[in-house]
XYZ file of N, CA and C in Angstrom:
459
model
N 171.785 28.134 146.833
C 170.780 27.374 147.537
C 169.418 27.686 146.912
N 169.200 27.181 145.705
C 167.962 27.464 145.003
C 167.711 26.390 143.957
N 166.464 26.078 143.724
C 166.140 25.114 142.676
C 166.181 25.772 141.293
N 166.107 27.095 141.246
C 166.107 27.806 139.971
C 167.518 28.095 139.455
N 168.522 27.990 140.312
C 169.900 28.284 139.921
C 170.588 26.997 139.474
N 170.917 26.846 138.195
C 171.546 25.609 137.733
C 172.958 25.407 138.263
N 173.615 26.472 138.728
C 174.973 26.365 139.264
C 175.005 26.156 140.776
N 173.851 26.040 141.411
C 173.807 25.896 142.863
C 174.399 24.560 143.294
N 175.130 24.597 144.391
C 175.724 23.373 144.939
C 174.619 22.480 145.507
N 173.701 23.079 146.202
C 172.606 22.336 146.828
C 171.294 22.902 146.298
N 170.622 22.149 145.438
C 169.365 22.619 144.847
C 168.214 22.229 145.763
N 167.557 23.225 146.337
C 166.450 22.974 147.248
C 165.235 23.792 146.820
N 164.106 23.434 147.378
C 162.881 24.181 147.159
C 162.460 24.757 148.502
N 162.365 26.072 148.581
C 161.989 26.737 149.819
C 160.860 27.701 149.510
N 159.658 27.168 149.434
C 158.487 27.969 149.092
C 158.175 28.931 150.231
N 157.952 30.167 149.903
C 157.562 31.221 150.843
C 158.641 31.506 151.881
N 159.875 31.097 151.623
C 160.959 31.385 152.558
C 160.842 30.668 153.874
N 160.134 29.543 153.893
C 159.872 28.828 155.149
C 161.115 28.363 155.864
N 162.123 27.915 155.137
C 163.343 27.435 155.784
C 164.080 28.539 156.509
N 164.272 29.661 155.830
C 164.985 30.794 156.420
C 164.212 31.342 157.613
N 162.919 31.511 157.457
C 162.096 32.063 158.527
C 162.161 31.180 159.772
N 162.076 29.875 159.590
C 162.046 28.990 160.747
C 163.416 28.822 161.398
N 164.481 28.869 160.621
C 165.812 28.813 161.232
C 166.060 30.067 162.067
N 165.742 31.227 161.527
C 165.924 32.468 162.279
C 165.034 32.472 163.522
N 163.786 32.048 163.370
C 162.883 31.990 164.516
C 163.343 31.018 165.581
N 163.864 29.867 165.169
C 164.346 28.869 166.131
C 165.552 29.390 166.896
N 166.472 30.030 166.207
C 167.650 30.575 166.883
C 167.244 31.681 167.857
N 166.358 32.574 167.423
C 165.888 33.646 168.312
C 165.142 33.071 169.514
N 164.314 32.049 169.287
C 163.599 31.421 170.391
C 164.525 30.736 171.374
N 165.555 30.065 170.868
C 166.530 29.411 171.738
C 167.287 30.434 172.576
N 167.721 31.514 171.950
C 168.429 32.564 172.691
C 167.510 33.174 173.751
N 166.248 33.429 173.377
C 165.295 33.987 174.342
C 165.015 33.038 175.491
N 164.872 31.745 175.201
C 164.603 30.771 176.261
C 165.785 30.647 177.212
N 166.985 30.698 176.678
C 168.176 30.642 177.532
C 168.269 31.891 178.397
N 167.971 33.057 177.805
C 168.063 34.316 178.540
C 167.010 34.412 179.643
N 165.781 33.994 179.364
C 164.694 34.127 180.331
C 164.723 33.011 181.359
N 165.040 31.803 180.938
C 165.065 30.662 181.849
C 163.697 30.013 181.951
N 163.598 28.952 182.754
C 162.319 28.231 182.865
C 161.272 29.042 183.635
N 160.020 28.774 183.327
C 158.931 29.427 184.048
C 158.817 28.802 185.437
N 158.710 29.631 186.442
C 158.704 29.157 187.822
C 157.362 28.505 188.134
N 157.414 27.285 188.663
C 156.225 26.591 189.120
C 155.433 25.876 188.053
N 155.828 25.926 186.805
C 155.052 25.294 185.750
C 155.371 23.813 185.637
N 156.619 23.461 185.796
C 157.025 22.086 185.583
C 157.418 21.390 186.881
N 156.683 21.646 187.949
C 156.945 20.989 189.226
C 156.081 19.748 189.407
N 155.782 19.076 188.349
C 154.962 17.879 188.403
C 155.847 16.666 188.649
N 155.289 15.587 189.215
C 156.089 14.376 189.400
C 156.642 13.849 188.075
N 155.840 13.950 187.014
C 156.272 13.514 185.695
C 156.141 14.714 184.756
N 157.242 15.428 184.441
C 157.142 16.654 183.626
C 156.549 16.435 182.244
N 156.592 15.217 181.719
C 156.020 14.983 180.393
C 154.507 15.115 180.400
N 153.877 15.122 181.573
C 152.421 15.264 181.666
C 151.974 16.719 181.710
N 152.912 17.658 181.635
C 152.569 19.078 181.757
C 151.616 19.527 180.663
N 151.674 18.922 179.484
C 150.822 19.334 178.378
C 149.359 19.039 178.678
N 149.092 17.921 179.313
C 147.720 17.502 179.535
C 147.150 17.981 180.877
N 147.909 18.696 181.677
C 147.424 19.136 182.979
C 146.430 20.276 182.820
N 145.373 20.217 183.570
C 144.418 21.321 183.626
C 144.121 21.596 185.082
N 143.698 22.787 185.382
C 143.362 23.125 186.755
C 141.893 22.831 186.986
N 141.529 22.569 188.205
C 140.145 22.334 188.561
C 139.605 23.551 189.276
N 138.394 23.984 189.098
C 137.476 23.502 188.071
C 137.978 23.863 186.680
N 137.570 23.063 185.716
C 138.133 23.164 184.371
C 137.955 24.549 183.763
N 136.764 25.138 183.902
C 136.515 26.413 183.248
C 136.310 27.522 184.266
N 137.371 28.112 184.694
C 137.271 29.331 185.471
C 137.086 30.478 184.486
N 136.675 31.615 184.997
C 136.392 32.740 184.101
C 137.618 33.127 183.288
N 138.772 33.252 183.947
C 139.982 33.676 183.257
C 140.376 32.677 182.167
N 140.250 31.396 182.457
C 140.604 30.384 181.467
C 139.654 30.412 180.280
N 138.364 30.629 180.531
C 137.414 30.739 179.418
C 137.784 31.915 178.534
N 138.168 33.010 179.149
C 138.530 34.194 178.386
C 139.791 33.944 177.559
N 140.772 33.271 178.142
C 142.000 32.972 177.410
C 141.712 32.073 176.208
N 140.870 31.093 176.387
C 140.553 30.175 175.291
C 139.817 30.918 174.180
N 138.931 31.838 174.549
C 138.228 32.629 173.543
C 139.221 33.426 172.703
N 140.183 34.059 173.355
C 141.189 34.833 172.624
C 142.084 33.930 171.778
N 142.384 32.750 172.274
C 143.201 31.816 171.498
C 142.468 31.382 170.233
N 141.183 31.090 170.359
C 140.397 30.673 169.194
C 140.335 31.806 168.177
N 140.079 33.023 168.646
C 140.043 34.154 167.729
C 141.396 34.351 167.054
N 142.474 34.223 167.808
C 143.808 34.375 167.245
C 144.123 33.313 166.213
N 143.720 32.069 166.484
C 143.964 30.984 165.532
C 143.205 31.239 164.233
N 141.972 31.715 164.314
C 141.220 32.017 163.092
C 141.889 33.136 162.292
N 142.386 34.157 162.970
C 143.078 35.245 162.276
C 144.353 34.724 161.607
N 145.118 33.921 162.335
C 146.358 33.371 161.773
C 146.044 32.453 160.595
N 145.014 31.617 160.727
C 144.647 30.694 159.651
C 144.258 31.473 158.393
N 143.451 32.497 158.564
C 143.048 33.340 157.439
C 144.273 34.013 156.809
N 145.166 34.516 157.638
C 146.370 35.185 157.141
C 147.293 34.219 156.412
N 147.468 33.016 156.960
C 148.296 32.019 156.291
C 147.728 31.666 154.925
N 146.416 31.601 154.818
C 145.805 31.261 153.532
C 146.170 32.286 152.469
N 146.077 33.560 152.797
C 146.460 34.595 151.857
C 147.951 34.638 151.599
N 148.751 34.443 152.646
C 150.205 34.487 152.495
C 150.700 33.348 151.613
N 150.251 32.134 151.883
C 150.727 30.988 151.105
C 150.289 31.085 149.648
N 149.037 31.395 149.420
C 148.563 31.503 148.035
C 149.247 32.669 147.325
N 149.469 33.756 148.020
C 150.146 34.903 147.426
C 151.618 34.652 147.149
N 152.216 33.723 147.882
C 153.638 33.410 147.678
C 153.883 32.622 146.401
N 152.823 32.194 145.745
C 152.978 31.461 144.484
C 153.422 32.385 143.354
N 153.417 33.685 143.582
C 153.937 34.619 142.590
C 152.918 35.109 141.587
N 151.668 35.059 141.911
C 150.623 35.537 141.008
C 149.782 34.399 140.490
N 148.556 34.695 140.150
C 147.633 33.651 139.725
C 147.631 33.474 138.208
N 148.114 34.456 137.486
C 148.113 34.388 136.031
C 149.059 33.295 135.536
N 148.496 32.281 134.929
C 149.283 31.170 134.414
C 149.691 30.154 135.447
N 149.326 30.366 136.693
C 149.722 29.461 137.767
C 148.522 29.035 138.598
N 147.383 28.929 137.981
C 146.156 28.610 138.716
C 146.278 27.272 139.423
N 146.904 26.300 138.787
C 147.060 24.980 139.398
C 147.897 25.022 140.661
N 148.979 25.782 140.626
C 149.856 25.892 141.799
C 149.146 26.633 142.921
N 148.509 27.741 142.587
C 147.815 28.536 143.595
C 146.692 27.721 144.226
N 145.954 26.972 143.412
C 144.885 26.128 143.943
C 145.410 25.051 144.870
N 146.514 24.402 144.470
C 147.113 23.363 145.309
C 147.585 23.950 146.636
N 148.209 25.118 146.580
C 148.685 25.770 147.798
C 147.515 26.119 148.707
N 146.445 26.668 148.144
C 145.279 27.046 148.947
C 144.635 25.828 149.602
N 144.487 24.759 148.849
C 143.873 23.549 149.412
C 144.757 22.943 150.487
N 146.068 22.857 150.247
C 146.977 22.307 151.253
C 147.022 23.154 152.513
N 146.879 24.471 152.353
C 146.889 25.363 153.510
C 145.637 25.185 154.363
N 144.569 24.692 153.790
C 143.364 24.401 154.564
C 143.403 22.983 155.127
N 143.878 22.032 154.328
C 143.839 20.627 154.750
C 144.841 20.286 155.850
N 146.037 20.855 155.820
C 147.061 20.497 156.811
C 146.639 20.844 158.240
N 146.197 22.061 158.536
C 145.775 22.328 159.911
C 144.493 21.587 160.288
N 143.637 21.326 159.305
C 142.423 20.562 159.594
C 142.778 19.137 159.999
N 143.702 18.521 159.282
C 144.133 17.169 159.634
C 144.837 17.155 160.985
N 145.658 18.162 161.255
C 146.337 18.247 162.550
C 145.332 18.397 163.677
N 144.307 19.211 163.452
C 143.285 19.425 164.470
C 142.496 18.149 164.741
N 142.107 17.450 163.691
C 141.338 16.209 163.864
C 142.172 15.137 164.567
N 143.415 14.989 164.154
C 144.284 13.985 164.772
C 144.517 14.291 166.238
N 144.793 15.537 166.555
C 145.034 15.914 167.944
C 143.778 15.767 168.784
N 142.630 16.111 168.233
C 141.378 15.950 168.973
C 141.163 14.498 169.366
N 141.380 13.599 168.436
C 141.200 12.170 168.714
C 142.221 11.696 169.733
N 143.487 12.077 169.549
C 144.545 11.635 170.464
C 144.301 12.140 171.883
N 143.986 13.431 172.029
C 143.764 14.002 173.362
C 142.573 13.344 174.035
N 141.519 13.066 173.284
C 140.357 12.411 173.887
C 140.685 10.982 174.320
N 141.459 10.264 173.525
C 141.833 8.892 173.895
C 142.693 8.897 175.157
N 143.614 9.841 175.251
C 144.535 9.873 176.386
C 143.864 10.401 177.651
N 143.083 11.473 177.551
C 142.543 12.134 178.740
C 141.061 11.877 178.989
N 140.350 11.335 178.000
C 138.887 11.155 178.073
C 138.162 12.488 178.256
N 138.784 13.575 177.796
C 138.192 14.910 177.853
C 138.485 15.626 176.545
N 137.671 16.613 176.253
C 137.910 17.463 175.079
C 138.617 18.724 175.566
N 139.917 18.825 175.277
C 140.704 19.971 175.718
C 141.022 20.860 174.508
N 140.634 22.127 174.554
C 140.828 22.985 173.384
C 142.267 23.448 173.167
N 143.056 23.593 174.223
C 144.393 24.170 174.072
C 145.297 23.340 173.154
N 145.455 22.034 173.375
C 146.323 21.284 172.457
C 145.783 21.245 171.030
N 144.469 21.275 170.881
C 143.869 21.250 169.548
C 144.180 22.554 168.805
N 144.073 23.674 169.498
C 144.394 24.961 168.876
C 145.879 25.046 168.535
N 146.721 24.518 169.408
C 148.163 24.504 169.115
C 148.463 23.655 167.889
N 147.715 22.573 167.707
C 147.961 21.709 166.552
C 147.571 22.395 165.243
N 146.576 23.265 165.281
C 146.211 24.025 164.072
C 147.392 24.898 163.648
N 147.993 25.581 164.605
C 149.156 26.409 164.290
C 150.311 25.546 163.777
N 150.520 24.389 164.378
C 151.585 23.491 163.918
C 151.332 23.008 162.492
N 150.084 22.710 162.168
C 149.754 22.291 160.812
C 149.996 23.387 159.799
N 149.683 24.622 160.171
C 149.930 25.751 159.267
C 151.423 25.969 159.045
N 152.182 25.922 160.111
C 153.627 26.116 159.995
C 154.256 24.973 159.200
N 153.781 23.754 159.446
C 154.365 22.600 158.783
C 154.119 22.545 157.288
N 153.027 23.111 156.833
C 152.688 23.013 155.406
C 153.269 24.168 154.589
N 153.704 25.223 155.241
C 154.108 26.431 154.507
C 155.180 26.173 153.467
N 156.255 25.492 153.822
C 157.367 25.326 152.877
C 157.055 24.390 151.730
N 156.202 23.412 151.953
C 155.946 22.441 150.899
C 154.557 22.475 150.318
N 153.828 23.553 150.556
C 152.437 23.609 150.117
C 152.269 23.493 148.611
N 153.256 23.884 147.855
C 153.115 23.887 146.387
C 153.482 22.546 145.762
N 154.138 21.658 146.480
C 154.546 20.379 145.880
C 153.796 19.186 146.452
N 153.175 19.315 147.592
C 152.442 18.200 148.187
C 151.075 18.070 147.547
N 150.669 16.829 147.325
C 149.341 16.632 146.740
C 148.678 15.429 147.366
C-alpha cells in the first residue's frame, strides 16, 4: 500500500500518514462513543439537527466567554503545530523546496477557506456570528488537507 513500491497491489499516496491516523482515530472514537453513550440532555430538542446552531441566552455568559477564549487559543496552537508537522512531513527542505512550499501554503489556505465558508454559512442561516462552528471548521480544514497537502494546487 504505497506509491513508492512498484510491486504494491494498491498504489496510494498517504502523505504524513493521514489515512492510518484517521482510520485508527475513527475506530477509537466509535468505540469510545459506544462505551460512553449519548450525552444526557444535549439532544432533547424538537429537531435534533438544530443542535449545532443552538445557543443559550444570554449569548455570552462568563463561562461561555471563557470557553471560547480557550478554544481560540487551542485552535491557534493546533494551526501552528499543523503547519510545522505538514511541512516537516515532506522529508526535508533540501531539494524539495517546491513540495515544502506547496504543503505550507495548502496548510494555511485550507483552514482559512473552511473558516470563511463556515462564517458566511452560519451568518446566512442564523443571522448571528457564532464562533464555535467557525473554530470547528478551522480544525476540519486542517485535518482535511493533511493527507493531500503535497499534491493539491
